mmCIF file of C-alpha atoms in Angstrom:
data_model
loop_
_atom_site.group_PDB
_atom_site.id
_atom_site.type_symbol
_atom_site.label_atom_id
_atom_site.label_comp_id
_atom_site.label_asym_id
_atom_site.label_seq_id
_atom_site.Cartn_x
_atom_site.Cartn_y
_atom_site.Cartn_z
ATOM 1 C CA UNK A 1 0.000 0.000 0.000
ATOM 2 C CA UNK A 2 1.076 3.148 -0.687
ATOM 3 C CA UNK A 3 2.264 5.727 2.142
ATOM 4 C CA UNK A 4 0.886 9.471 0.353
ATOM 5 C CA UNK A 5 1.014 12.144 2.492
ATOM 6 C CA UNK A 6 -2.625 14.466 2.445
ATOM 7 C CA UNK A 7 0.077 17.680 3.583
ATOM 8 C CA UNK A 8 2.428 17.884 1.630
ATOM 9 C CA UNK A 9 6.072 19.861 2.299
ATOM 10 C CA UNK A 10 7.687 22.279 -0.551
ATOM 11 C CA UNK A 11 9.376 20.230 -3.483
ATOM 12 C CA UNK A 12 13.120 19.926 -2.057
ATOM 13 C CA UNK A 13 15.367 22.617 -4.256
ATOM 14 C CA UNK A 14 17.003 21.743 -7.071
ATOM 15 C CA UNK A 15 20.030 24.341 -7.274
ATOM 16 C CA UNK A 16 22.767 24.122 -9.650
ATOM 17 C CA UNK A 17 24.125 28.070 -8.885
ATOM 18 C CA UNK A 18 27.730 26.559 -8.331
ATOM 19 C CA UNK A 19 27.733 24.531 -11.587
ATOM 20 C CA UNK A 20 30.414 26.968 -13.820
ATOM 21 C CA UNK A 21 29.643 25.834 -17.358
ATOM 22 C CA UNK A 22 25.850 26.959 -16.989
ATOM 23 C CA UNK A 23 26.310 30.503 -15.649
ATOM 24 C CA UNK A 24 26.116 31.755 -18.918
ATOM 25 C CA UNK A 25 22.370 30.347 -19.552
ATOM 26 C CA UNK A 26 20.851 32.047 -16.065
ATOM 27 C CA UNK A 27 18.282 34.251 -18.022
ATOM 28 C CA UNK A 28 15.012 34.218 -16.607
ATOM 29 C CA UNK A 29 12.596 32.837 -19.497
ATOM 30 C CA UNK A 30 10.148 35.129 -20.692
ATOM 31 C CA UNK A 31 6.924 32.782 -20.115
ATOM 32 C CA UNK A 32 6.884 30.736 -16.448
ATOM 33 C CA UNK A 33 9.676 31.651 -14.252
ATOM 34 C CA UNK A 34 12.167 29.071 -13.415
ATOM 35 C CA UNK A 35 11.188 26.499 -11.335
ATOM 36 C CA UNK A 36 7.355 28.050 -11.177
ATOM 37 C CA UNK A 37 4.184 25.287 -10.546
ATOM 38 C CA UNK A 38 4.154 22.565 -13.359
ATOM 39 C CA UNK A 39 8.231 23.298 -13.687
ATOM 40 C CA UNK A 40 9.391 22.239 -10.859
ATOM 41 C CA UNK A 41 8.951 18.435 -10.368
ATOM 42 C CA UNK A 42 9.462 16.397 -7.522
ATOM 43 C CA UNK A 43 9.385 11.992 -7.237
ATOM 44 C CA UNK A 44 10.300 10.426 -4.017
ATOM 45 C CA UNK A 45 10.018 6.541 -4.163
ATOM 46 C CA UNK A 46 11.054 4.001 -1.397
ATOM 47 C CA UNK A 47 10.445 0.646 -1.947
ATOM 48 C CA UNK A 48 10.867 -2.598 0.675
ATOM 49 C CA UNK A 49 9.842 -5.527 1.567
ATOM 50 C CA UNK A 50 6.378 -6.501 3.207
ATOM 51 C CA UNK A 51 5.264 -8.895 5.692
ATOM 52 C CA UNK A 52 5.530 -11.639 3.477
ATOM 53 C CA UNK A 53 8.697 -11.125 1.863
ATOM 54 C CA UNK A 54 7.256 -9.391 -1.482
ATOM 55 C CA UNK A 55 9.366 -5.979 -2.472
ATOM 56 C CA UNK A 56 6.740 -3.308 -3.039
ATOM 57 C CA UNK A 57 6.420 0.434 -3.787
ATOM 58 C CA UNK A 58 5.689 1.403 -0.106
ATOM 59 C CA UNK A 59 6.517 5.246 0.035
ATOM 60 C CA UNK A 60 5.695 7.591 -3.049
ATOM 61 C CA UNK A 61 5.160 11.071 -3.252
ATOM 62 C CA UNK A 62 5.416 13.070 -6.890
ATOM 63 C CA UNK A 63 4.693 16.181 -8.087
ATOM 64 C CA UNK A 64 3.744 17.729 -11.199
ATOM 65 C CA UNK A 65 4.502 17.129 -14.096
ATOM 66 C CA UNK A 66 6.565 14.038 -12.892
ATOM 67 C CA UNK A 67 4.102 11.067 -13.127
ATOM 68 C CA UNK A 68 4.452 7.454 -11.493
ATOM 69 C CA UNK A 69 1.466 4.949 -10.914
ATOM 70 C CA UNK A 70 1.015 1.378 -9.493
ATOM 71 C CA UNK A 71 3.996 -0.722 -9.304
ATOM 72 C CA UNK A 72 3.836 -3.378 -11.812
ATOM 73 C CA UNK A 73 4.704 -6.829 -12.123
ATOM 74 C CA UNK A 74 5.651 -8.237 -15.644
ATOM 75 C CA UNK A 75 8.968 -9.538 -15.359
ATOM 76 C CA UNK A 76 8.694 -13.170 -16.761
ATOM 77 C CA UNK A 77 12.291 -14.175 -15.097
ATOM 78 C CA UNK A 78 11.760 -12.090 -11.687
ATOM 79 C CA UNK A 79 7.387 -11.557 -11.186
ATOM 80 C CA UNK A 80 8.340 -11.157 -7.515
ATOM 81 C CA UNK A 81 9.553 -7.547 -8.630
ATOM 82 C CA UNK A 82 8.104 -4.442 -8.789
ATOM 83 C CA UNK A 83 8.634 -2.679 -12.081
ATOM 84 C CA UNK A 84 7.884 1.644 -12.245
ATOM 85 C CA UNK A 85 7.662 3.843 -14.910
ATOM 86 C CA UNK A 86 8.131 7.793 -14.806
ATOM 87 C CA UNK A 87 6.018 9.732 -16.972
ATOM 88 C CA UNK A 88 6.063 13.203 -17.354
ATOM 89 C CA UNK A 89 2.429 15.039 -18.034
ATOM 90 C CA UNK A 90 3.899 18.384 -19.249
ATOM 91 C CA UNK A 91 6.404 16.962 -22.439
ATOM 92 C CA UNK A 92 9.850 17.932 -23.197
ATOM 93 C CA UNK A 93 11.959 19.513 -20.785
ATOM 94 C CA UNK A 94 11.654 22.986 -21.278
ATOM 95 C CA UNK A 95 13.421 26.907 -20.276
ATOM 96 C CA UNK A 96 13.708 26.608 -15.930
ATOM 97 C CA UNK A 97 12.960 23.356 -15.958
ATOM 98 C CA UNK A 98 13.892 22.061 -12.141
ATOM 99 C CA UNK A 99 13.450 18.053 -11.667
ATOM 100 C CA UNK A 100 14.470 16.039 -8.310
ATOM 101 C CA UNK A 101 14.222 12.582 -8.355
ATOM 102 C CA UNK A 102 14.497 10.794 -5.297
ATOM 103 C CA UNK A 103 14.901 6.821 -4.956
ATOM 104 C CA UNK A 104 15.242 4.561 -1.430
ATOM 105 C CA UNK A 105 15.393 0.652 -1.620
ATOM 106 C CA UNK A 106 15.060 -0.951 1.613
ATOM 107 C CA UNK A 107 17.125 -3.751 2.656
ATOM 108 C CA UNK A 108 16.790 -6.953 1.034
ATOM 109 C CA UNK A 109 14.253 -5.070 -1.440
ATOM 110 C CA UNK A 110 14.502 -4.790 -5.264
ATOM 111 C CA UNK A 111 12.880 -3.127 -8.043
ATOM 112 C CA UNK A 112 12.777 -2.099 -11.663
ATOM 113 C CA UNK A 113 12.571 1.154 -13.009
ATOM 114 C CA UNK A 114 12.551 2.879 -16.120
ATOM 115 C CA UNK A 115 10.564 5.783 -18.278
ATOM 116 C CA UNK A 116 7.550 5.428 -20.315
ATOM 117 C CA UNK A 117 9.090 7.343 -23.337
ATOM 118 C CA UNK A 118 12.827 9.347 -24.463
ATOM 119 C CA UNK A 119 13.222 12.299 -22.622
ATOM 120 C CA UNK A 120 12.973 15.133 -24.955
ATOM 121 C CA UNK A 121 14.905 18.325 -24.583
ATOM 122 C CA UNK A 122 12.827 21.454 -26.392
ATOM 123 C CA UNK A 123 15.177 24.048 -27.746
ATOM 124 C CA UNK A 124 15.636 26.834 -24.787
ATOM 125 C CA UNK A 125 16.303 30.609 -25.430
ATOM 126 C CA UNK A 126 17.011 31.785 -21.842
ATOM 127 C CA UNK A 127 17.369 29.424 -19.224
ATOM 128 C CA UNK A 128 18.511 25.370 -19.103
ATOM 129 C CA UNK A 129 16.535 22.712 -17.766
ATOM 130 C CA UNK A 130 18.345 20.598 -14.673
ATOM 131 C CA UNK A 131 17.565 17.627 -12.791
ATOM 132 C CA UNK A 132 19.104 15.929 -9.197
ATOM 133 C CA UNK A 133 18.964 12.370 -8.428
ATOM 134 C CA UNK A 134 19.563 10.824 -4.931
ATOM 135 C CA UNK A 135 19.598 6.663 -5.235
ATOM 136 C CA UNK A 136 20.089 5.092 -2.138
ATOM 137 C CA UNK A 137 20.239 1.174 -1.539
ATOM 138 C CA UNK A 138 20.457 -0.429 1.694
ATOM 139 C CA UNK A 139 22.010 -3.701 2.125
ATOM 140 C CA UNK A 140 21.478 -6.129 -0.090
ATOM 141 C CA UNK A 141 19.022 -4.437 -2.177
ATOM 142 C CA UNK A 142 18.651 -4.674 -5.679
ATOM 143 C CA UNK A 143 17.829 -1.920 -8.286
ATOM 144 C CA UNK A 144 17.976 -1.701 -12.450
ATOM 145 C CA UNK A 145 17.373 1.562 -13.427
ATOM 146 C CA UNK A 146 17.247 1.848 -17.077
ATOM 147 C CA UNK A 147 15.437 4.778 -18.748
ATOM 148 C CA UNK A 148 14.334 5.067 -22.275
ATOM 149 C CA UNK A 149 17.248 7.506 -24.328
ATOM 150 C CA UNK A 150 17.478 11.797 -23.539
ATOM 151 C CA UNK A 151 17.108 13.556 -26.929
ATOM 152 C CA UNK A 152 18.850 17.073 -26.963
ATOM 153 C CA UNK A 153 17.132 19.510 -29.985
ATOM 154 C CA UNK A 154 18.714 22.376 -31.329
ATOM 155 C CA UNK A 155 20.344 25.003 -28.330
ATOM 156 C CA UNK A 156 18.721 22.556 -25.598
ATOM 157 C CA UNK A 157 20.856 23.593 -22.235
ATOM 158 C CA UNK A 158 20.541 20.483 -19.659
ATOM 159 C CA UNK A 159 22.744 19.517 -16.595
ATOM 160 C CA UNK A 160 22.131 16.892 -13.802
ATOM 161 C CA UNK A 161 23.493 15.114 -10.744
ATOM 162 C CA UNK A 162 23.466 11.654 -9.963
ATOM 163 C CA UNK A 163 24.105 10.177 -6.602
ATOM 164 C CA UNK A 164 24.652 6.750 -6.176
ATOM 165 C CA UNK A 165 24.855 5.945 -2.215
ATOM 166 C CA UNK A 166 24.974 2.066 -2.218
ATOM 167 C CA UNK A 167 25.685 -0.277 0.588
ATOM 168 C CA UNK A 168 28.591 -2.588 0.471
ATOM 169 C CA UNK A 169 26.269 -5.709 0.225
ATOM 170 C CA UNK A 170 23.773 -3.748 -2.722
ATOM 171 C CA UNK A 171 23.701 -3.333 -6.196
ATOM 172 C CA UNK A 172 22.807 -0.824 -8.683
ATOM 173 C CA UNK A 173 22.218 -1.052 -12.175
ATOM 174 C CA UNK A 174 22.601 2.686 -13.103
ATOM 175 C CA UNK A 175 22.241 3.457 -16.747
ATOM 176 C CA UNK A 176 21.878 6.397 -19.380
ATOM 177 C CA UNK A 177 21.917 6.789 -23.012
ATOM 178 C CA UNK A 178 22.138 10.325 -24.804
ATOM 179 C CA UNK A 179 21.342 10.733 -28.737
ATOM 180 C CA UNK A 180 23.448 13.138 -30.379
ATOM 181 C CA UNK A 181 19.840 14.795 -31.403
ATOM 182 C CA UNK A 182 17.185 14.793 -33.723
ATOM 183 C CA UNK A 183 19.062 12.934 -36.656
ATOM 184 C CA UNK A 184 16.274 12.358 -38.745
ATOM 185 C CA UNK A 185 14.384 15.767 -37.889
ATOM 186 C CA UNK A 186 14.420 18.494 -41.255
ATOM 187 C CA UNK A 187 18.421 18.577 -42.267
ATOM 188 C CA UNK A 188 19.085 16.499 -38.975
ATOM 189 C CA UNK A 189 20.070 18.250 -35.503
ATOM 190 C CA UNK A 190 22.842 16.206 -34.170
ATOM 191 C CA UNK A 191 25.286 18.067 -31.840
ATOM 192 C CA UNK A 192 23.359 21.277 -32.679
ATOM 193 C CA UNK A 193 22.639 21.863 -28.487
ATOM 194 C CA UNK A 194 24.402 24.475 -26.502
ATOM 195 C CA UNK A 195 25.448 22.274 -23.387
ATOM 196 C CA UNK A 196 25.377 18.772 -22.095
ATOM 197 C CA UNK A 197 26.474 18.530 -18.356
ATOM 198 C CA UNK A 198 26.338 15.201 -16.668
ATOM 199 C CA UNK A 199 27.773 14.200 -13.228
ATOM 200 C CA UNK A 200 27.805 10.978 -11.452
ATOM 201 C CA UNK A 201 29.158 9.855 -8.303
ATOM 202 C CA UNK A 202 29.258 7.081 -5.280
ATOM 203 C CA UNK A 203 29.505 6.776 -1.749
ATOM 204 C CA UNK A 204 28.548 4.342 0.452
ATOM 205 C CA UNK A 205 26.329 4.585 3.433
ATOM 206 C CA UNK A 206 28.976 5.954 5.879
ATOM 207 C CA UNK A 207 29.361 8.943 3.349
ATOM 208 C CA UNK A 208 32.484 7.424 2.375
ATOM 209 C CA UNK A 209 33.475 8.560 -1.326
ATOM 210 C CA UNK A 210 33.923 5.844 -4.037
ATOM 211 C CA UNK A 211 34.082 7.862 -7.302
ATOM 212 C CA UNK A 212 33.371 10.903 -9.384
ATOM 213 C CA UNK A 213 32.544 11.010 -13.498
ATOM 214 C CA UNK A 214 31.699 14.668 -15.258
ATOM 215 C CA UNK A 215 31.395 14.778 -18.806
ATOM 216 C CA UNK A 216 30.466 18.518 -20.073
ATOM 217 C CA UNK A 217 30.029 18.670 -23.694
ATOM 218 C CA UNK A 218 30.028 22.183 -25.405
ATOM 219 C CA UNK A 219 29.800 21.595 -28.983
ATOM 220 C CA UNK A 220 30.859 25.448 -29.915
ATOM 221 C CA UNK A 221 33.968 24.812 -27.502
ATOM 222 C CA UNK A 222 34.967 21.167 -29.086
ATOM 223 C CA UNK A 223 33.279 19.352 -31.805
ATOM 224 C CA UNK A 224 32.046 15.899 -30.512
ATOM 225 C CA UNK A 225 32.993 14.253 -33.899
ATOM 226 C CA UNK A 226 36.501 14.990 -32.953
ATOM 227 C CA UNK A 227 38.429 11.226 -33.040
ATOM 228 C CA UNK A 228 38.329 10.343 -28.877
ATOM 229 C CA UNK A 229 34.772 11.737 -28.350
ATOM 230 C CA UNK A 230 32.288 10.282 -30.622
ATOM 231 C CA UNK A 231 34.210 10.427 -33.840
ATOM 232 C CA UNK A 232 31.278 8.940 -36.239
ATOM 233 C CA UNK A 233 28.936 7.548 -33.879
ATOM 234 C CA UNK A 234 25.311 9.513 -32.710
ATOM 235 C CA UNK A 235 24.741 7.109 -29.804
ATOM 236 C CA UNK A 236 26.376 7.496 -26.102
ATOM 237 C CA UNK A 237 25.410 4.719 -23.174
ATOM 238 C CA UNK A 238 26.583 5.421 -19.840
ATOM 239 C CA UNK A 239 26.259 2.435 -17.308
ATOM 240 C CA UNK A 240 27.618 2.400 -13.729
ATOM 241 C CA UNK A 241 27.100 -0.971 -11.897
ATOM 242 C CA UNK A 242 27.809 -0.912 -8.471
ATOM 243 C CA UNK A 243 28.416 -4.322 -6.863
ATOM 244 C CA UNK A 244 30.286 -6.103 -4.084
ATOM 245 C CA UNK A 245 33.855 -7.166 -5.211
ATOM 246 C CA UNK A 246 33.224 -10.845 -6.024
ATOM 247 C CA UNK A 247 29.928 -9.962 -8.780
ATOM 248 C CA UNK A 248 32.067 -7.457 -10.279
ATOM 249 C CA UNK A 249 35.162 -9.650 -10.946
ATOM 250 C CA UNK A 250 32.512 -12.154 -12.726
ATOM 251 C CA UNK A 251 31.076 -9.966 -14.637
ATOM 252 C CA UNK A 252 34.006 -7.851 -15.819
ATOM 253 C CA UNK A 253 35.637 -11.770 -17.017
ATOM 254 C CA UNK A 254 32.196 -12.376 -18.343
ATOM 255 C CA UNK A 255 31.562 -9.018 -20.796
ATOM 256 C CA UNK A 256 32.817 -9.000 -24.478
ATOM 257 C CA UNK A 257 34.096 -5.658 -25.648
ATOM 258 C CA UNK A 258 34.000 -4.885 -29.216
ATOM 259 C CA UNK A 259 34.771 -1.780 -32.291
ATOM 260 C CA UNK A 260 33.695 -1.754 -35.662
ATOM 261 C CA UNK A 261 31.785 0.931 -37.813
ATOM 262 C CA UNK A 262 27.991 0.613 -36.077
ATOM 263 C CA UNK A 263 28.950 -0.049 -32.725
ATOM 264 C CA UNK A 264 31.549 -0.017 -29.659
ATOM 265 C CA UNK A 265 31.698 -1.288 -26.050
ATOM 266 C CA UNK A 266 34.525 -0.728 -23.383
ATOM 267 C CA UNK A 267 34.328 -1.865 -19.855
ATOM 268 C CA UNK A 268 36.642 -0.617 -16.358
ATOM 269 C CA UNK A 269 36.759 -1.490 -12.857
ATOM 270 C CA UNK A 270 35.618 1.631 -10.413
ATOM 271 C CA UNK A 271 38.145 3.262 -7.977
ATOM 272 C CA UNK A 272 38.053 1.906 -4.486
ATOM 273 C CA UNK A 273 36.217 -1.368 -5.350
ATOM 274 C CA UNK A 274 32.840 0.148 -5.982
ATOM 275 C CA UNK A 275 31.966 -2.080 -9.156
ATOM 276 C CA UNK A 276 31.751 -1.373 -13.243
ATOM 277 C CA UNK A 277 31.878 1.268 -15.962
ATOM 278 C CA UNK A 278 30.634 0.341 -19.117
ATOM 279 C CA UNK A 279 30.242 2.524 -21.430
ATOM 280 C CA UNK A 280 28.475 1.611 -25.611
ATOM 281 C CA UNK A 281 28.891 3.797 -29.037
ATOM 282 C CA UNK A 282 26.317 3.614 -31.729
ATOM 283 C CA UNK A 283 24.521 4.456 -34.735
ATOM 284 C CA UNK A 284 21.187 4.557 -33.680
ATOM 285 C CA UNK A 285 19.125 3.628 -30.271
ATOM 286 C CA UNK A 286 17.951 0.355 -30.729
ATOM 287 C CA UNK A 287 21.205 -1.459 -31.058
ATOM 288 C CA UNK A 288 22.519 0.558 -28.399
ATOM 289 C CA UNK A 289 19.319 -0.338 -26.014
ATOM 290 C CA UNK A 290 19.748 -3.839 -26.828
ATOM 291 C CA UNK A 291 23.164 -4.501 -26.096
ATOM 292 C CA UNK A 292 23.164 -2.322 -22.610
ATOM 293 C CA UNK A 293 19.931 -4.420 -21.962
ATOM 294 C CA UNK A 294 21.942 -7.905 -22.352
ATOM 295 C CA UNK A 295 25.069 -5.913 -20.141
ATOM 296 C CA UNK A 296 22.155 -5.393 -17.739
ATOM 297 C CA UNK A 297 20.942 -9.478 -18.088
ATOM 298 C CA UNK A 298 24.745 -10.367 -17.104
ATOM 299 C CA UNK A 299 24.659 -8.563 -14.244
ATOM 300 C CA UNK A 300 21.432 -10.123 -13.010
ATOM 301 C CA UNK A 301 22.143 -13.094 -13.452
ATOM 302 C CA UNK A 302 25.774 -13.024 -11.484
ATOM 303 C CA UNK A 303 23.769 -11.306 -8.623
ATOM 304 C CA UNK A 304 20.667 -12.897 -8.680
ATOM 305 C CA UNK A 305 20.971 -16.229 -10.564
ATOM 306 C CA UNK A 306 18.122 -14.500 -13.240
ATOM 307 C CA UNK A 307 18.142 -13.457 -16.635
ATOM 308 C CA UNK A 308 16.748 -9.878 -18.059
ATOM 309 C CA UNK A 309 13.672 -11.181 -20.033
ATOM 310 C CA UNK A 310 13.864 -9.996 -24.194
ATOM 311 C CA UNK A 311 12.834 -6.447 -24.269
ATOM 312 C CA UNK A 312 8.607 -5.206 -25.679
ATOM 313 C CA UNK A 313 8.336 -5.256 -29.166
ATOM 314 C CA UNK A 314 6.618 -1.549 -28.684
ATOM 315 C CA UNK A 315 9.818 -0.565 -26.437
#
């Protein structure tokens, strides 16, 4: 059942003012001011275990236009877990955008989560749109979060923070792929935004530090297509897996890594023993879906003896 609070407290603030690279795009937009009612949205979601063992969506709490209904459960290979979608009522992320996105799994708990749709990034004139995320995983939990693909159109401005605090016995299936744009749209859009800031980082429960990734892509500053960047590929899949020390070694043996003109996969350990970093090039979205989706079906089945079921044709 779940716990929804009749008062509710002011969405927590989502404040990037210290973030260097987006000081230049602090212009308040001419239509709704940043973070104003329907801009500002808020998703808190704790799931745990009941009385009789079943992981559940306990806690939830979410505010406009960030969307999440009934747990659901489909998985063919796991059925005992809960599987969420977020869905957003008000469409692409627009000028003063402000998302927070906050994610608790209990001990022993597990869960599946992922969007209804890409995340679409509307072209922005004054402002940028930002998001925070705060995963936390007690011990021995279990979470895949895989969203559908973020779309950047022309002059889109979007930053976000990820943190990843996972308990030494937990893991976290953390993934993200970004399209280089709208590559079929008119003359084709790809690498046409303004600013791509994305930050990632661990720490255990004690508030120990584990790691820290930033990737800030300015395509006026340095042209993605440079050779070491993306070179001739549209498709970028980020995937952080953080495991205890004996899953990771297994599944590090256990991945194939591969280059050739449509794709490209490359694996590393994480400082201080905190798990994986796999990271996949492509073409186009599907391919690149598929293959972090079988990444995603190794790593299940090294930590929970399960495989990731083949993907919905409509997906």
């Amino acid at each position: 059942m779940l716990n929804q609070k009749k008062e509710k407290l002011p969405a927590p603030e989502v404040d990037f003012s210290e973030a260097r690279e987006m000081k230049k795009y602090l212009r308040e937009p001419e239509a709704m001011y940043v973070g104003a009612p329907g801009k500002h949205g808020y998703l808190r979601m704790g799931f745990e275990l009941d009385k009789t063992g079943k992981s559940i969506l306990r806690d939830l709490e979410r505010r406009a236009p960030l969307i999440v209904q009934q747990e659901l459960y489909f998985d063919e290979e796991m059925p005992e877990m809960p599987c969420v979608y977020i869905l957003s009522s008000g469409g692409p992320n627009v000028d003063g955008d402000r998302y927070r996105q906050d994610i608790t799994v209990k001990k022993d708990a597990f869960a599946h989560v992922s969007t209804g749709a890409a995340t679409k990034l509307a072209e922005m004139k004054y402002n940028y749109s930002g998001l925070i995320q705060n995963i936390v995983l007690e011990d021995n939990a279990y979470l895949e979060f895989i969203p559908e693909p973020v779309i950047p159109c022309k002059h889109t401005r979007f930053i976000s923070d990820t943190r990843l605090c996972v308990a030494e016995s937990a893991t976290v299936f953390y993934s993200e792929i970004f399209m280089g744009g709208r590559k079929y749209y008119s003359d084709g859009e790809l690498f046409q935004y303004d600013m791509l800031s994305v930050c990632s980082h661990g720490e255990r429960s004690d508030g120990r530090q584990l790691f820290r990734e930033k990737f800030v892509i300015d395509p006026k500053e340095e042209n993605p297509r440079n050779l070491g960047v993306m070179s001739n590929f549209d498709v970028f899949a980020n995937v952080i897996v953080m495991t205890p020390e004996e899953n990771a070694g297994k599944i590090y043996e256990a991945t194939e890594v591969f280059l050739n003109k449509k794709l490209a996969a490359g694996i590393t350990r994480l400082p201080n023993n905190a798990g994986l970093l796999y990271k996949v090039l492509g073409m186009e979205p599907g391919p690149v879906k598929k293959i972090v989706r079988e990444f995603c079906s190794l790593v299940r089945q090294n930590v929970k003896g399960k495989r990731v079921p083949p993907e919905f044709p409509w997906r």
